[in-house]
PDB file of C-alpha atoms in Angstrom:
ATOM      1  CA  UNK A   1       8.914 -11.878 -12.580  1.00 73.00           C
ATOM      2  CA  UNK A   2       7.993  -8.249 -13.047  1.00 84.00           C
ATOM      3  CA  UNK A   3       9.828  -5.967 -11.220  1.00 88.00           C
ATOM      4  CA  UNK A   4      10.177  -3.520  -9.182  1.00 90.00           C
ATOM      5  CA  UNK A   5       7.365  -3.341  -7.104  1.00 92.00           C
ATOM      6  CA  UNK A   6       5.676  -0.680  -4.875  1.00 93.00           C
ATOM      7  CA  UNK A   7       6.526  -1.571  -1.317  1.00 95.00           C
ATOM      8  CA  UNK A   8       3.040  -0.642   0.740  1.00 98.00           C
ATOM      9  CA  UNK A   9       2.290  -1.651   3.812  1.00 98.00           C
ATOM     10  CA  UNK A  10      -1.892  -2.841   4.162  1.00 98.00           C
ATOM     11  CA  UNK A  11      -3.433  -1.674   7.043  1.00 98.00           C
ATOM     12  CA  UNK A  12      -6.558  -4.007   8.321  1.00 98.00           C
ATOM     13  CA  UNK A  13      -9.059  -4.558  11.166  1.00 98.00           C
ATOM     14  CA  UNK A  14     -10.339  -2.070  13.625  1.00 98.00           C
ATOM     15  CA  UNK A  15      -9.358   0.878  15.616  1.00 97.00           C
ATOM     16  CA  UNK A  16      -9.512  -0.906  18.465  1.00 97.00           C
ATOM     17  CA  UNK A  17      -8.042  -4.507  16.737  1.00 97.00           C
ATOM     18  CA  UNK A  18      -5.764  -3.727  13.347  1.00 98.00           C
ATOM     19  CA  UNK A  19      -2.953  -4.849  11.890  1.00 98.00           C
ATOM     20  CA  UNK A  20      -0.240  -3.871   9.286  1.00 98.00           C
ATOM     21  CA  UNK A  21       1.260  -5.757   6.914  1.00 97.00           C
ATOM     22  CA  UNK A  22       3.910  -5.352   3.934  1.00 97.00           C
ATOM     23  CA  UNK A  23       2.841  -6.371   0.302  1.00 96.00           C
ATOM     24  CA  UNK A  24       4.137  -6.277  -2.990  1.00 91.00           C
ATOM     25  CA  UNK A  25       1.986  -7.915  -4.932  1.00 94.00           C
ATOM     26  CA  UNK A  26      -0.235  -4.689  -5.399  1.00 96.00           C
ATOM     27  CA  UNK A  27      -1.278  -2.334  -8.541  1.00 96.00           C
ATOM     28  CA  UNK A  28      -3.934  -0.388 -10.135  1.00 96.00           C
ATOM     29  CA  UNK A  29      -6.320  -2.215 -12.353  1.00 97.00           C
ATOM     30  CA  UNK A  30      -8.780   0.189 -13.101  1.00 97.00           C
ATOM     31  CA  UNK A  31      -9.365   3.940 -13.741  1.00 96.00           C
ATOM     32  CA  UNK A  32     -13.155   3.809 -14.198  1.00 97.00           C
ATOM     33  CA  UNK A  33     -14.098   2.737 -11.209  1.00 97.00           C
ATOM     34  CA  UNK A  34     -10.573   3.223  -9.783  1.00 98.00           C
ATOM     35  CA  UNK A  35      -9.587  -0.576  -8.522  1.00 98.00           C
ATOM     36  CA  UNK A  36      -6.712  -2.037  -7.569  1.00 98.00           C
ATOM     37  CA  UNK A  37      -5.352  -5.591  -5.876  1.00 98.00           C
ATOM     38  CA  UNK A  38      -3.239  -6.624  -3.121  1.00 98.00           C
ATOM     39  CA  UNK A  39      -2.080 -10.658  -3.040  1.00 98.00           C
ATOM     40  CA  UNK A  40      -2.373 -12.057   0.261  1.00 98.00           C
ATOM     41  CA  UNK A  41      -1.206 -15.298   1.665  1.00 97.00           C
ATOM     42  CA  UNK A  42      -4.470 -17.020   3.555  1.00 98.00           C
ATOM     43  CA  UNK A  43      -2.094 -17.972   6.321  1.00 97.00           C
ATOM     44  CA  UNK A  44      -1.348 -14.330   7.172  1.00 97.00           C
ATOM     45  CA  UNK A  45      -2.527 -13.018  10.219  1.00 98.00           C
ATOM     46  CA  UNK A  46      -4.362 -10.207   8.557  1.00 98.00           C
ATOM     47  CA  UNK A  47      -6.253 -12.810   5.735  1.00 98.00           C
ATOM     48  CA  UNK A  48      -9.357 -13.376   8.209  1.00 98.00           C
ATOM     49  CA  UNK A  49      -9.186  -9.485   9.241  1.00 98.00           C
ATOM     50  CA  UNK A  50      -9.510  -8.342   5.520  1.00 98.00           C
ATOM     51  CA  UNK A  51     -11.897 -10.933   4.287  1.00 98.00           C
ATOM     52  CA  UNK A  52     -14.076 -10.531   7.731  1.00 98.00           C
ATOM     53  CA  UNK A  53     -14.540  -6.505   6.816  1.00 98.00           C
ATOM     54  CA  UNK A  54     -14.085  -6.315   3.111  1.00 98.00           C
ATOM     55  CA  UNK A  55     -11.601  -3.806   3.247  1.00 98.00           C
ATOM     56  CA  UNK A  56      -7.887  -2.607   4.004  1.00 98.00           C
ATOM     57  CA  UNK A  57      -6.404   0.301   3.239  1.00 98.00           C
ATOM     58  CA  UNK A  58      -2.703   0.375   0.991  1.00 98.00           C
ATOM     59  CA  UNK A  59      -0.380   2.655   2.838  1.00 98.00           C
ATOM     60  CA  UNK A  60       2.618   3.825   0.234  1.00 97.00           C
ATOM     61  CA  UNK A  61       6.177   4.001   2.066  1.00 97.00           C
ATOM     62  CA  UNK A  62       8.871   5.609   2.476  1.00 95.00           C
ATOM     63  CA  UNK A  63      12.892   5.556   2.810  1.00 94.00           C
ATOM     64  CA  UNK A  64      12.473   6.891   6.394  1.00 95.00           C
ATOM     65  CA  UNK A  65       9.632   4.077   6.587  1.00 96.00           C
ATOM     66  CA  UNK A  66      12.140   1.416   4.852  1.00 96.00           C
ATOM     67  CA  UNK A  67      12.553  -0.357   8.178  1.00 96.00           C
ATOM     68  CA  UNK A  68       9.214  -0.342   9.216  1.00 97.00           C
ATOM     69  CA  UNK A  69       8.226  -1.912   6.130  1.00 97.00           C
ATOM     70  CA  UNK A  70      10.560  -4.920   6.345  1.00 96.00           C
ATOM     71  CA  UNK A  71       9.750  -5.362   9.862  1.00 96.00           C
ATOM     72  CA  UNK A  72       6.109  -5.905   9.183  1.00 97.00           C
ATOM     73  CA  UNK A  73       6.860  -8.246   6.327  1.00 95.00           C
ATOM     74  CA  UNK A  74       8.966 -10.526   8.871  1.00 95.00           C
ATOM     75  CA  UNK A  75       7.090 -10.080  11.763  1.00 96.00           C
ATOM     76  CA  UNK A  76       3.455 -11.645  12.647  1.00 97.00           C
ATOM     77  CA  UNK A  77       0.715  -9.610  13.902  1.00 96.00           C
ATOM     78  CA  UNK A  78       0.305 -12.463  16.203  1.00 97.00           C
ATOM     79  CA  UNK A  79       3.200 -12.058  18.346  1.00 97.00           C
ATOM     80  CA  UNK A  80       4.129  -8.572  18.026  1.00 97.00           C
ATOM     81  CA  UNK A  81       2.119  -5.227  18.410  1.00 97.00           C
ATOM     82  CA  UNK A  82       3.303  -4.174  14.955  1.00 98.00           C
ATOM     83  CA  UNK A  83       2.014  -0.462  16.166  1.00 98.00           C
ATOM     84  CA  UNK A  84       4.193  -0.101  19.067  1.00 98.00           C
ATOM     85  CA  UNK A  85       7.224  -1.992  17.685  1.00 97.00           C
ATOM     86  CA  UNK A  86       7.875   0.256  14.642  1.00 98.00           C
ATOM     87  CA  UNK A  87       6.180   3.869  16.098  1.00 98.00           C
ATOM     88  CA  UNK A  88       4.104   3.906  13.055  1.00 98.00           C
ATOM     89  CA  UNK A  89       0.907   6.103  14.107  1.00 98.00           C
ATOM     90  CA  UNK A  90      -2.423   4.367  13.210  1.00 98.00           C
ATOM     91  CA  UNK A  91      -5.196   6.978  12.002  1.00 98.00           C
ATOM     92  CA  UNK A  92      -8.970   6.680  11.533  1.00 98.00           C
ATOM     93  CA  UNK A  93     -10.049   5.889   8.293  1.00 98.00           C
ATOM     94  CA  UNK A  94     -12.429   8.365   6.483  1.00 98.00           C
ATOM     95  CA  UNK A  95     -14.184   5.757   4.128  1.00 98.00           C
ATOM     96  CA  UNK A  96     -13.283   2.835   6.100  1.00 98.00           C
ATOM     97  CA  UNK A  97     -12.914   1.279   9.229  1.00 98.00           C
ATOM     98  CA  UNK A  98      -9.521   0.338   9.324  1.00 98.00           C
ATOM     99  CA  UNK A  99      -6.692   2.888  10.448  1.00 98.00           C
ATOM    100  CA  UNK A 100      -4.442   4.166   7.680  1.00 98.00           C
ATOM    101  CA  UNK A 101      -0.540   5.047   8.472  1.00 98.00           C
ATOM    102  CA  UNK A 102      -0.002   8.589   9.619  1.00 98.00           C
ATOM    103  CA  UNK A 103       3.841   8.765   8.320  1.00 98.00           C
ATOM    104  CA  UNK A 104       2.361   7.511   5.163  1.00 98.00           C
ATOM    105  CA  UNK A 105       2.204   9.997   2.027  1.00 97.00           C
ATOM    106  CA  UNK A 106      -0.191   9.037   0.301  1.00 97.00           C
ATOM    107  CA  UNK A 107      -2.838   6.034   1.473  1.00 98.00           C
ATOM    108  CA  UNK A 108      -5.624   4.535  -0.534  1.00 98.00           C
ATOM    109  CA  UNK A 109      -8.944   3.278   0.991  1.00 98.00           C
ATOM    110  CA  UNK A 110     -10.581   0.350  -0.047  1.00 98.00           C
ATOM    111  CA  UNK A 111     -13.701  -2.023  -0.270  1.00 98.00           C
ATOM    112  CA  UNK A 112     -13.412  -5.702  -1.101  1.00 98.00           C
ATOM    113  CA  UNK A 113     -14.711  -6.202  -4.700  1.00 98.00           C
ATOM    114  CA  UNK A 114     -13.572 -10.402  -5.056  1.00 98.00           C
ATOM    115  CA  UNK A 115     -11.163 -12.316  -4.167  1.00 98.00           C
ATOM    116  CA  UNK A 116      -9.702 -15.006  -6.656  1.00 98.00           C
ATOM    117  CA  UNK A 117      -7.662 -17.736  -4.970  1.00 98.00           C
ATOM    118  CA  UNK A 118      -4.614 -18.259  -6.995  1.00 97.00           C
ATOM    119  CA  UNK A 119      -2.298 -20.585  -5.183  1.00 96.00           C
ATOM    120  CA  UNK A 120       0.076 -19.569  -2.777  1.00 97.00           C
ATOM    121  CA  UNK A 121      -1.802 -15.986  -2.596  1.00 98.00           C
ATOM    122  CA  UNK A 122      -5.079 -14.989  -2.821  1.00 98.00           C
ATOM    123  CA  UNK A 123      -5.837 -11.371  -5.039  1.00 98.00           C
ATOM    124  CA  UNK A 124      -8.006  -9.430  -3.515  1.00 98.00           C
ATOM    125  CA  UNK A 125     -10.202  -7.247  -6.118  1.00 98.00           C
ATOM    126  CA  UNK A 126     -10.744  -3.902  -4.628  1.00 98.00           C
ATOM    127  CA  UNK A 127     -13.036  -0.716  -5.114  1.00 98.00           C
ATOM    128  CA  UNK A 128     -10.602   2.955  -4.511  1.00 98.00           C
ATOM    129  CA  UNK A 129     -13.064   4.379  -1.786  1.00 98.00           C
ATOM    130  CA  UNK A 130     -11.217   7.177  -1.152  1.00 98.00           C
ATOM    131  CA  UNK A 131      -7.589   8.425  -1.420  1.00 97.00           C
ATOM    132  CA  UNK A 132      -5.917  10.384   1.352  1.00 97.00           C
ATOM    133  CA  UNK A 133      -2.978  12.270   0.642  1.00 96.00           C
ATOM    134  CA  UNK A 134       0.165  14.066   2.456  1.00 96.00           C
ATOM    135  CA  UNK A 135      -1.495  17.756   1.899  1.00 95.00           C
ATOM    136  CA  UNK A 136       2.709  19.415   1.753  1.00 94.00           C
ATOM    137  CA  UNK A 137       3.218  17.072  -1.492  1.00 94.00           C
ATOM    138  CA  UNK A 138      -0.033  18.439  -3.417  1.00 94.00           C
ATOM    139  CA  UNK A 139       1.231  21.242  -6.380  1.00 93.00           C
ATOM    140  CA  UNK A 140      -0.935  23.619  -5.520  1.00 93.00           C
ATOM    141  CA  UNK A 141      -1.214  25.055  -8.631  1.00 95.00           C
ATOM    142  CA  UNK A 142      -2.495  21.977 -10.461  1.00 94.00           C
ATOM    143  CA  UNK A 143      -3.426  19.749  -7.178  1.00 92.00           C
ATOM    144  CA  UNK A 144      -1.426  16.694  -8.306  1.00 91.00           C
ATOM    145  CA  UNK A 145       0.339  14.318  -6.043  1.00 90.00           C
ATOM    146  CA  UNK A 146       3.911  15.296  -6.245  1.00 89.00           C
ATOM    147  CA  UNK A 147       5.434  11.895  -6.527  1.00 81.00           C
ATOM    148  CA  UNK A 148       9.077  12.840  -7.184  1.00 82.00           C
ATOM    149  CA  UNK A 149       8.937  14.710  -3.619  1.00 89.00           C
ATOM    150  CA  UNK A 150       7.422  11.369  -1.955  1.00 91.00           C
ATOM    151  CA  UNK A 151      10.718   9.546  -1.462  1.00 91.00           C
ATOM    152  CA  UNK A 152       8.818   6.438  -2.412  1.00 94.00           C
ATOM    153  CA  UNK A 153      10.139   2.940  -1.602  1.00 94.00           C
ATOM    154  CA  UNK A 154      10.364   0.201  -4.042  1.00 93.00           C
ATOM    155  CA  UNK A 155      10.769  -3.502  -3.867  1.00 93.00           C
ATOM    156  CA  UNK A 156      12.729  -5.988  -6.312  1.00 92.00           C
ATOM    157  CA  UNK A 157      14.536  -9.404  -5.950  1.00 90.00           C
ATOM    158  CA  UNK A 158      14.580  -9.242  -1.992  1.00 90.00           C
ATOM    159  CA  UNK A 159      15.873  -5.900  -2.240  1.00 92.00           C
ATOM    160  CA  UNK A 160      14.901  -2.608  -1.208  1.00 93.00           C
ATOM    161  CA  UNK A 161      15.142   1.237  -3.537  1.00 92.00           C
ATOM    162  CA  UNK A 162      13.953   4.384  -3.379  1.00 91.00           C
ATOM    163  CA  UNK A 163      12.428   5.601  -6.219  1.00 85.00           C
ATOM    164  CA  UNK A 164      14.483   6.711  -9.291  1.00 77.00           C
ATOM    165  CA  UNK A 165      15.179  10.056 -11.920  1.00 76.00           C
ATOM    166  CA  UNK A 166      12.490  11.156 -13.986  1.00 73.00           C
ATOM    167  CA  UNK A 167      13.033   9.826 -17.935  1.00 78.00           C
ATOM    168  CA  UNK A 168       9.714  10.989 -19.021  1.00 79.00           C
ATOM    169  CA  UNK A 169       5.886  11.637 -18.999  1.00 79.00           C
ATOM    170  CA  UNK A 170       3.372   9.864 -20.794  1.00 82.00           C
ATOM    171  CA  UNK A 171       2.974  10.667 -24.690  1.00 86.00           C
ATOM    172  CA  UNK A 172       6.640  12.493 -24.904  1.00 81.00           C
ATOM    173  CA  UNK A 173       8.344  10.552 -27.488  1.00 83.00           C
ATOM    174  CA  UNK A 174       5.192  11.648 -30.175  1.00 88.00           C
ATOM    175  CA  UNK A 175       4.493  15.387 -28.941  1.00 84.00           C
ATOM    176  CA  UNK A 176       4.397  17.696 -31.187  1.00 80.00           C
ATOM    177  CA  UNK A 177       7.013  20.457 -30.409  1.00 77.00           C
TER     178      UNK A 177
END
């Protein structure tokens, strides 16, 4: 298994009838046109919502949103007003209709593109409609998402992590000095 994993919780539905859901089966697949997956299992409560509207939107989390995130992954949508229970604030979406996650730093709209059934889960192929970001974590000198400062959460074996040190950025074991 690959590991670790970005802990998001997937935000579906309506204003008026959403849900939220935890995933870790989720990743970029595409920079031109920005794509990316989630893996859903059809049983979920949220399958029919997604694959009704053709879209969700991938919240990222946080540690302070650590137990909101495990929550929704044990909880149904069914039984329990995911909303109220965890005091998550659901927002309007700008290029969707689904609410995105308030508390959330960085959240990613997107359009159904295909879904390929897979067994157990079912990967859902999506467009990047638009990306809407915590405005205090943008450098404002170069207007890149300041990820170190996000306190993201991670997911591997069961287990939950915040994210780690930085080692590196792309391309610095052959730059020139």
């Amino acid at each position: 298994m690959i590991y670790p994993l970005p802990a998001v919780l997937v935000t579906c539905g309506t204003m008026e009838n959403s849900n939220m859901l935890t995933v870790a089966w989720t990743g970029t697949i595409c920079s031109d046109p920005a794509m990316c997956y989630i893996s859903v299992r059809p049983e979920r409560y949220s399958y029919p919502m997604i694959t009704e509207r053709m879209e969700f939107t991938i919240n990222l989390t946080t540690e302070a949103m650590a137990r909101a995130t495990d929550w929704c992954g044990v909880r149904s949508g069914r039984d329990y007003d995911k909303w109220k229970e965890t005091g998550l604030t659901p927002e309007p979406g700008v290029a969707v209709g689904c609410p995105h996650i308030k508390e959330s730093p960085m959240s990613i709209e997107c359009r159904v593109k295909e879904i390929i059934r897979l067994g157990s889960h079912d990967m859902m192929i999506a467009e990047v409609l638009d990306v809407l970001a915590d405005e205090a974590l943008i450098d404002p000198e170069t207007g890149k998402f300041e990820l170190e400062k996000a306190g993201l959460l991670n997911y591997s074996h069961g287990n939950y992590y915040t994210q780690g040190e930085h080692v590196g950025r792309f391309g610095w074991t052959v730059k020139k000095k």
